[in-house]
Short mmCIF file of C-alpha atoms in Angstrom, two decimals:
data_model
loop_
_atom_site.label_atom_id
_atom_site.label_comp_id
_atom_site.label_asym_id
_atom_site.label_seq_id
_atom_site.Cartn_x
_atom_site.Cartn_y
_atom_site.Cartn_z
CA MET A 21 -4.15 10.85 -25.27
CA THR A 22 -5.34 14.48 -25.57
CA LEU A 23 -4.44 16.65 -22.59
CA PRO A 24 -5.53 20.21 -21.72
CA THR A 25 -3.29 23.28 -21.47
CA ASP A 26 -0.24 23.41 -19.22
CA THR A 27 -2.14 25.66 -16.82
CA ARG A 28 -4.98 23.16 -16.58
CA LYS A 29 -2.54 20.30 -16.10
CA GLY A 30 -0.95 22.23 -13.24
CA GLN A 31 -4.35 22.94 -11.70
CA ILE A 32 -5.11 19.24 -11.64
CA GLN A 33 -1.69 18.45 -10.15
CA ILE A 34 -2.14 21.09 -7.47
CA ALA A 35 -5.57 19.65 -6.65
CA PHE A 36 -4.39 16.10 -6.03
CA LEU A 37 -1.19 17.16 -4.28
CA GLN A 38 -3.20 19.40 -1.97
CA ILE A 39 -5.53 16.50 -1.15
CA LEU A 40 -2.52 14.35 -0.29
CA LYS A 41 -1.08 17.16 1.83
CA GLU A 42 -4.31 17.22 3.84
CA ASN A 43 -4.08 13.46 4.35
CA PRO A 44 -0.44 12.70 5.26
CA ASP A 45 -1.16 9.02 5.95
CA GLY A 46 -2.16 8.52 2.31
CA VAL A 47 -5.41 8.27 0.36
CA GLN A 48 -6.91 5.59 -1.86
CA ALA A 49 -6.47 6.55 -5.52
CA LYS A 50 -10.20 6.46 -6.28
CA ASP A 51 -10.86 8.81 -3.35
CA VAL A 52 -8.19 11.25 -4.54
CA ILE A 53 -9.76 11.32 -8.00
CA ALA A 54 -13.26 11.84 -6.60
CA ALA A 55 -12.09 14.64 -4.30
CA ALA A 56 -10.16 16.39 -7.07
CA ALA A 57 -13.16 16.21 -9.40
CA SER A 58 -15.33 17.82 -6.73
CA ARG A 59 -12.86 20.67 -6.18
CA LEU A 60 -12.36 21.49 -9.84
CA THR A 61 -14.91 22.63 -12.38
CA LEU A 62 -14.70 19.96 -15.05
CA SER A 63 -15.00 20.85 -18.71
CA ASP A 64 -17.35 18.94 -20.98
CA HIS A 65 -14.28 17.26 -22.46
CA GLU A 66 -13.15 16.10 -19.01
CA LYS A 67 -16.64 14.90 -18.11
CA GLY A 68 -16.86 12.77 -21.24
CA ASP A 69 -15.98 9.11 -21.58
CA TYR A 70 -12.43 8.04 -22.30
CA PRO A 71 -12.06 6.72 -25.88
CA ASN A 72 -12.94 3.04 -26.21
CA ARG A 73 -13.73 2.87 -22.47
CA PRO A 74 -17.48 3.46 -22.05
CA GLY A 75 -18.29 4.55 -18.52
CA VAL A 76 -14.71 5.62 -17.74
CA ARG A 77 -14.59 9.37 -17.27
CA ARG A 78 -11.84 11.10 -19.24
CA PHE A 79 -10.89 13.27 -16.24
CA ASP A 80 -9.97 10.18 -14.23
CA LYS A 81 -7.49 9.06 -16.88
CA ILE A 82 -6.08 12.57 -17.28
CA LEU A 83 -5.43 12.85 -13.55
CA ARG A 84 -3.74 9.46 -13.40
CA PHE A 85 -1.61 10.45 -16.39
CA LEU A 86 -0.59 13.64 -14.59
CA THR A 87 0.60 11.75 -11.49
CA ILE A 88 3.39 10.00 -13.39
CA ALA A 89 5.79 12.96 -13.46
CA PRO A 90 5.29 13.79 -9.74
CA VAL A 91 6.00 10.15 -8.86
CA LYS A 92 9.22 10.12 -10.90
CA ALA A 93 10.14 13.49 -9.40
CA GLY A 94 9.84 11.97 -5.92
CA TRP A 95 6.97 14.24 -4.96
CA MET A 96 4.59 11.38 -4.20
CA THR A 97 4.52 7.62 -3.87
CA LYS A 98 1.97 4.98 -4.81
CA GLU A 99 1.66 1.68 -3.00
CA LYS A 100 -1.20 -0.74 -3.65
CA GLY A 101 -3.62 1.99 -4.60
CA VAL A 102 -2.68 4.38 -1.80
CA TRP A 103 -1.13 7.69 -2.82
CA THR A 104 1.06 9.61 -0.36
CA ILE A 105 2.82 12.95 -0.68
CA ASN A 106 6.53 13.16 0.20
CA PRO A 107 8.41 16.08 1.80
CA VAL A 108 9.80 17.21 -1.57
CA GLY A 109 6.24 17.21 -2.88
CA LEU A 110 5.19 19.51 -0.06
CA ASP A 111 8.12 21.77 -0.92
CA ALA A 112 7.14 21.83 -4.60
CA LEU A 113 3.53 22.62 -3.73
CA ALA A 114 4.68 25.56 -1.63
CA GLU A 115 7.25 26.84 -4.14
CA PHE A 116 5.33 26.54 -7.40
CA GLN A 117 1.97 28.11 -6.73
CA ASN A 118 1.43 29.02 -10.36
CA PRO A 119 -0.16 25.93 -11.97
CA ALA A 120 1.81 26.18 -15.22
CA ASP A 121 5.08 26.52 -13.30
CA LEU A 122 4.31 23.47 -11.18
CA TYR A 123 3.52 21.41 -14.25
CA ALA A 124 6.69 22.64 -15.99
CA GLU A 125 8.84 21.64 -13.02
CA SER A 126 7.30 18.17 -12.74
CA SER A 127 7.82 17.69 -16.48
CA ARG A 128 11.44 18.83 -16.22
CA LEU A 129 12.15 16.37 -13.42
CA TYR A 130 10.42 13.61 -15.37
CA ARG A 131 12.71 14.26 -18.34
CA VAL A 132 15.73 14.09 -16.03
CA TRP A 133 14.52 10.73 -14.73
CA LYS A 134 13.74 9.47 -18.24
CA LYS A 135 17.18 10.40 -19.52
CA ASP A 136 18.80 8.17 -16.90
CA GLN A 137 16.79 5.10 -17.91
CA PRO A 138 18.60 2.31 -19.83
CA ASP A 139 16.34 2.76 -22.86
CA ASP A 140 14.53 6.05 -23.24
CA SER A 141 13.81 5.73 -26.95
CA GLY A 142 10.24 4.42 -26.66
CA ASP A 143 7.04 6.33 -27.31
CA ASP A 144 6.70 8.36 -24.10
CA GLU A 145 2.96 8.97 -24.39
CA GLU A 146 2.25 5.30 -25.07
CA THR A 147 4.49 4.23 -22.19
CA LYS A 148 2.69 6.56 -19.78
CA SER A 149 -0.68 5.26 -20.94
CA ASP A 150 0.47 1.67 -20.41
CA SER A 151 1.69 2.63 -16.94
CA THR A 152 -1.67 4.02 -15.85
CA THR A 153 -3.50 0.99 -17.27
CA LEU A 154 -1.31 -1.38 -15.27
CA GLU A 155 -1.72 0.80 -12.20
CA GLU A 156 -5.51 0.59 -12.41
CA ALA A 157 -5.40 -3.20 -12.82
CA GLN A 158 -3.20 -3.49 -9.74
CA GLU A 159 -5.52 -1.25 -7.74
CA VAL A 160 -8.57 -3.33 -8.65
CA ALA A 161 -6.79 -6.57 -7.74
CA TRP A 162 -5.56 -5.18 -4.43
CA ALA A 163 -9.01 -3.79 -3.55
CA GLU A 164 -10.54 -7.24 -4.07
CA ILE A 165 -7.89 -8.87 -1.88
CA ARG A 166 -8.23 -6.20 0.81
CA ASP A 167 -12.02 -6.55 0.90
CA PHE A 168 -11.77 -10.34 1.00
CA LEU A 169 -9.43 -10.26 3.99
CA ALA A 170 -11.55 -7.61 5.72
CA ASN A 171 -14.54 -9.94 5.68
CA ILE A 172 -12.88 -13.31 6.23
CA ASN A 173 -13.64 -15.32 9.36
CA PRO A 174 -11.24 -14.11 12.10
CA TYR A 175 -10.03 -17.64 12.81
CA ASP A 176 -9.40 -18.28 9.13
CA PHE A 177 -7.33 -15.10 9.08
CA GLN A 178 -5.44 -16.39 12.09
CA GLU A 179 -4.73 -19.60 10.17
CA ILE A 180 -3.49 -17.53 7.22
CA VAL A 181 -0.91 -15.91 9.50
CA ALA A 182 0.10 -19.32 10.88
CA GLY A 183 0.38 -20.68 7.33
CA LEU A 184 2.60 -17.78 6.32
CA LEU A 185 4.92 -18.45 9.24
CA ARG A 186 5.11 -22.12 8.24
CA GLY A 187 5.90 -21.08 4.69
CA MET A 188 8.71 -18.88 6.01
CA GLY A 189 10.25 -21.84 7.79
CA TYR A 190 8.97 -21.32 11.33
CA HIS A 191 7.44 -24.12 13.40
CA ILE A 192 3.99 -23.51 14.83
CA ALA A 193 3.60 -24.84 18.37
CA TRP A 194 0.11 -23.58 19.08
CA VAL A 195 -2.75 -21.67 17.46
CA SER A 196 -5.42 -20.21 19.70
CA PRO A 197 -8.82 -21.95 19.45
CA PRO A 198 -12.01 -19.86 19.43
CA GLY A 199 -12.47 -18.06 22.72
CA PRO A 200 -10.41 -15.77 24.98
CA ASP A 201 -6.72 -15.88 24.07
CA LYS A 202 -5.27 -13.44 26.61
CA GLY A 203 -3.54 -11.52 23.84
CA ILE A 204 -1.65 -14.42 22.25
CA ASP A 205 -2.99 -16.07 19.09
CA ILE A 206 -0.01 -18.07 17.83
CA LEU A 207 3.15 -19.50 19.36
CA ALA A 208 6.02 -20.38 17.04
CA HIS A 209 9.65 -21.47 17.20
CA THR A 210 12.65 -21.38 14.91
CA ASP A 211 13.23 -25.14 15.28
CA PRO A 212 10.89 -28.16 15.49
CA LEU A 213 11.38 -28.75 19.24
CA GLY A 214 11.49 -25.14 20.32
CA VAL A 215 14.83 -25.53 22.06
CA GLN A 216 16.82 -23.12 19.92
CA GLY A 217 16.39 -19.42 19.38
CA PRO A 218 13.60 -17.26 20.75
CA ARG A 219 9.96 -18.13 21.20
CA ILE A 220 7.73 -16.12 18.88
CA LYS A 221 4.46 -14.80 20.26
CA VAL A 222 1.95 -13.54 17.72
CA GLN A 223 -1.13 -11.41 18.17
CA VAL A 224 -3.52 -11.13 15.23
CA LYS A 225 -6.13 -8.39 14.90
CA ARG A 226 -8.54 -8.32 11.96
CA THR A 227 -9.92 -4.82 12.43
CA PRO A 228 -9.58 -3.18 8.99
CA GLN A 229 -11.13 0.13 10.04
CA THR A 230 -9.19 0.54 13.29
CA LYS A 231 -5.49 1.13 13.78
CA VAL A 232 -3.76 -0.49 16.71
CA SER A 233 -2.91 2.09 19.36
CA ALA A 234 0.25 2.38 21.41
CA GLU A 235 -1.75 1.34 24.47
CA THR A 236 -2.88 -1.90 22.79
CA LEU A 237 0.67 -2.57 21.65
CA ARG A 238 2.00 -2.08 25.19
CA ALA A 239 -0.54 -4.57 26.51
CA PHE A 240 0.76 -7.14 24.02
CA MET A 241 4.39 -6.39 24.83
CA SER A 242 3.67 -6.97 28.52
CA THR A 243 3.13 -10.67 27.67
CA LEU A 244 6.63 -11.03 26.20
CA GLY A 245 9.25 -12.79 28.28
CA GLU A 246 12.93 -11.91 28.28
CA ASN A 247 13.74 -14.24 25.37
CA ASP A 248 10.48 -13.82 23.46
CA VAL A 249 9.99 -12.08 20.14
CA GLY A 250 6.67 -10.35 19.50
CA LEU A 251 4.88 -10.24 16.16
CA PHE A 252 1.77 -8.07 15.94
CA VAL A 253 -0.32 -8.52 12.79
CA ALA A 254 -3.10 -5.99 12.25
CA THR A 255 -5.18 -5.50 9.11
CA GLY A 256 -5.95 -1.90 10.06
CA GLY A 257 -2.32 -0.97 10.57
CA PHE A 258 -0.86 0.95 13.48
CA THR A 259 -1.03 4.51 14.76
CA ARG A 260 2.10 6.61 14.52
CA ASP A 261 2.47 6.42 18.30
CA ALA A 262 2.34 2.62 18.13
CA GLU A 263 4.97 2.54 15.38
CA LYS A 264 7.17 4.88 17.43
CA GLU A 265 6.70 2.69 20.50
CA ALA A 266 7.85 -0.38 18.58
CA ARG A 267 10.86 1.41 17.06
CA GLU A 268 12.09 2.69 20.40
CA GLN A 269 12.10 -0.65 22.21
CA GLU A 270 15.58 -1.45 23.52
CA LYS A 271 14.94 -4.73 25.32
CA ARG A 272 11.75 -6.15 23.85
CA ARG A 273 11.91 -7.33 20.25
CA ILE A 274 8.70 -6.49 18.42
CA THR A 275 7.76 -6.49 14.73
CA LEU A 276 4.63 -4.85 13.33
CA VAL A 277 2.96 -6.28 10.24
CA ASP A 278 0.11 -4.46 8.52
CA LEU A 279 -2.11 -5.88 5.78
CA GLN A 280 0.13 -4.71 2.97
CA LYS A 281 3.26 -6.23 4.51
CA LEU A 282 1.38 -9.45 5.25
CA PHE A 283 0.27 -9.76 1.65
CA ASP A 284 3.73 -9.00 0.28
CA LEU A 285 5.15 -11.78 2.44
CA TRP A 286 2.32 -14.09 1.34
CA VAL A 287 3.24 -13.53 -2.30
CA GLU A 288 6.96 -13.93 -1.61
CA HIS A 289 6.54 -17.26 0.20
CA TYR A 290 3.41 -18.48 -1.58
CA GLY A 291 5.03 -21.60 -3.02
CA SER A 292 6.19 -22.75 0.43
CA ILE A 293 2.91 -22.24 2.29
CA PRO A 294 1.06 -25.51 3.05
CA GLU A 295 -1.90 -26.12 0.75
CA SER A 296 -4.38 -26.22 3.63
CA GLU A 297 -3.60 -22.60 4.55
CA ARG A 298 -2.85 -21.48 1.00
CA SER A 299 -6.43 -22.40 0.06
CA LEU A 300 -7.64 -19.74 2.51
CA LEU A 301 -6.08 -17.02 0.34
CA PRO A 302 -5.53 -18.55 -3.10
CA LEU A 303 -3.84 -16.38 -5.70
CA GLN A 304 -3.62 -16.61 -9.47
CA PHE A 305 -0.64 -14.88 -11.04
CA VAL A 306 -1.44 -13.35 -14.41
CA PRO A 307 1.48 -12.29 -16.65
CA TYR A 308 1.21 -8.63 -17.64
CA LEU A 309 3.53 -6.75 -19.97
CA ALA A 310 5.29 -4.23 -17.76
CA PRO A 311 5.65 -0.65 -19.05
CA ASP A 312 9.10 0.91 -19.25
CA ASN A 313 8.38 3.16 -16.30
#
């Protein structure tokens, strides 16, 4: 894969790291790429199509390629298509303001990481290319799943949560029918009769564009009895204040589950989930040769 000069590589790295700095909660990969392209003046080479990939802009592949070293350096993280800058990435962005110096430092840290790998004898360029290809495939798959769950019937989504709990070994005592639920959507127990362990109260919110606030979380926690455990599932995630509120609870036991965590648990327990609920979110696992990094 042909890359531009070290200075240009550093300019691209600064662009996407700056975008992540401005969005500390993380940004979808495709949005980072689009924003970086709008901030930089692209050369004709960068505007052109990637070899053997008609319609895929070369700049997009170059940028993805240039994220690999910052990830291995610990400057940024990637999780299901969302890129987030880390504190050491902010430090690097502040320290290395010369583009070539920033690129040199990320490359140095990548080499340090590579040296510690069990087998570092492979073709580095080919390995990096394989890594970005796999990354794109994962992003596309996750985007489809996220969009599917964002548009699913709310009561089907509720049944998905109940099915997951069954797959994890919990016993569902009640699932809220359509209509007002007074903040409780599912009741579950750790044993079939509900005589052992705590009672689990679950609230489910399918609001992909809205994060649950601390105020909404407090309203749910007010329904928890002394021996209850609260589980709040929200596709839109939670505000930082809500997460802080949950962490600081000393008496109430509360667990927050966002869409990403829900899906990870769904994959982990997929084989144990009853077929009736599994059919609401069916998955097909496709073997893919994993790159070295």
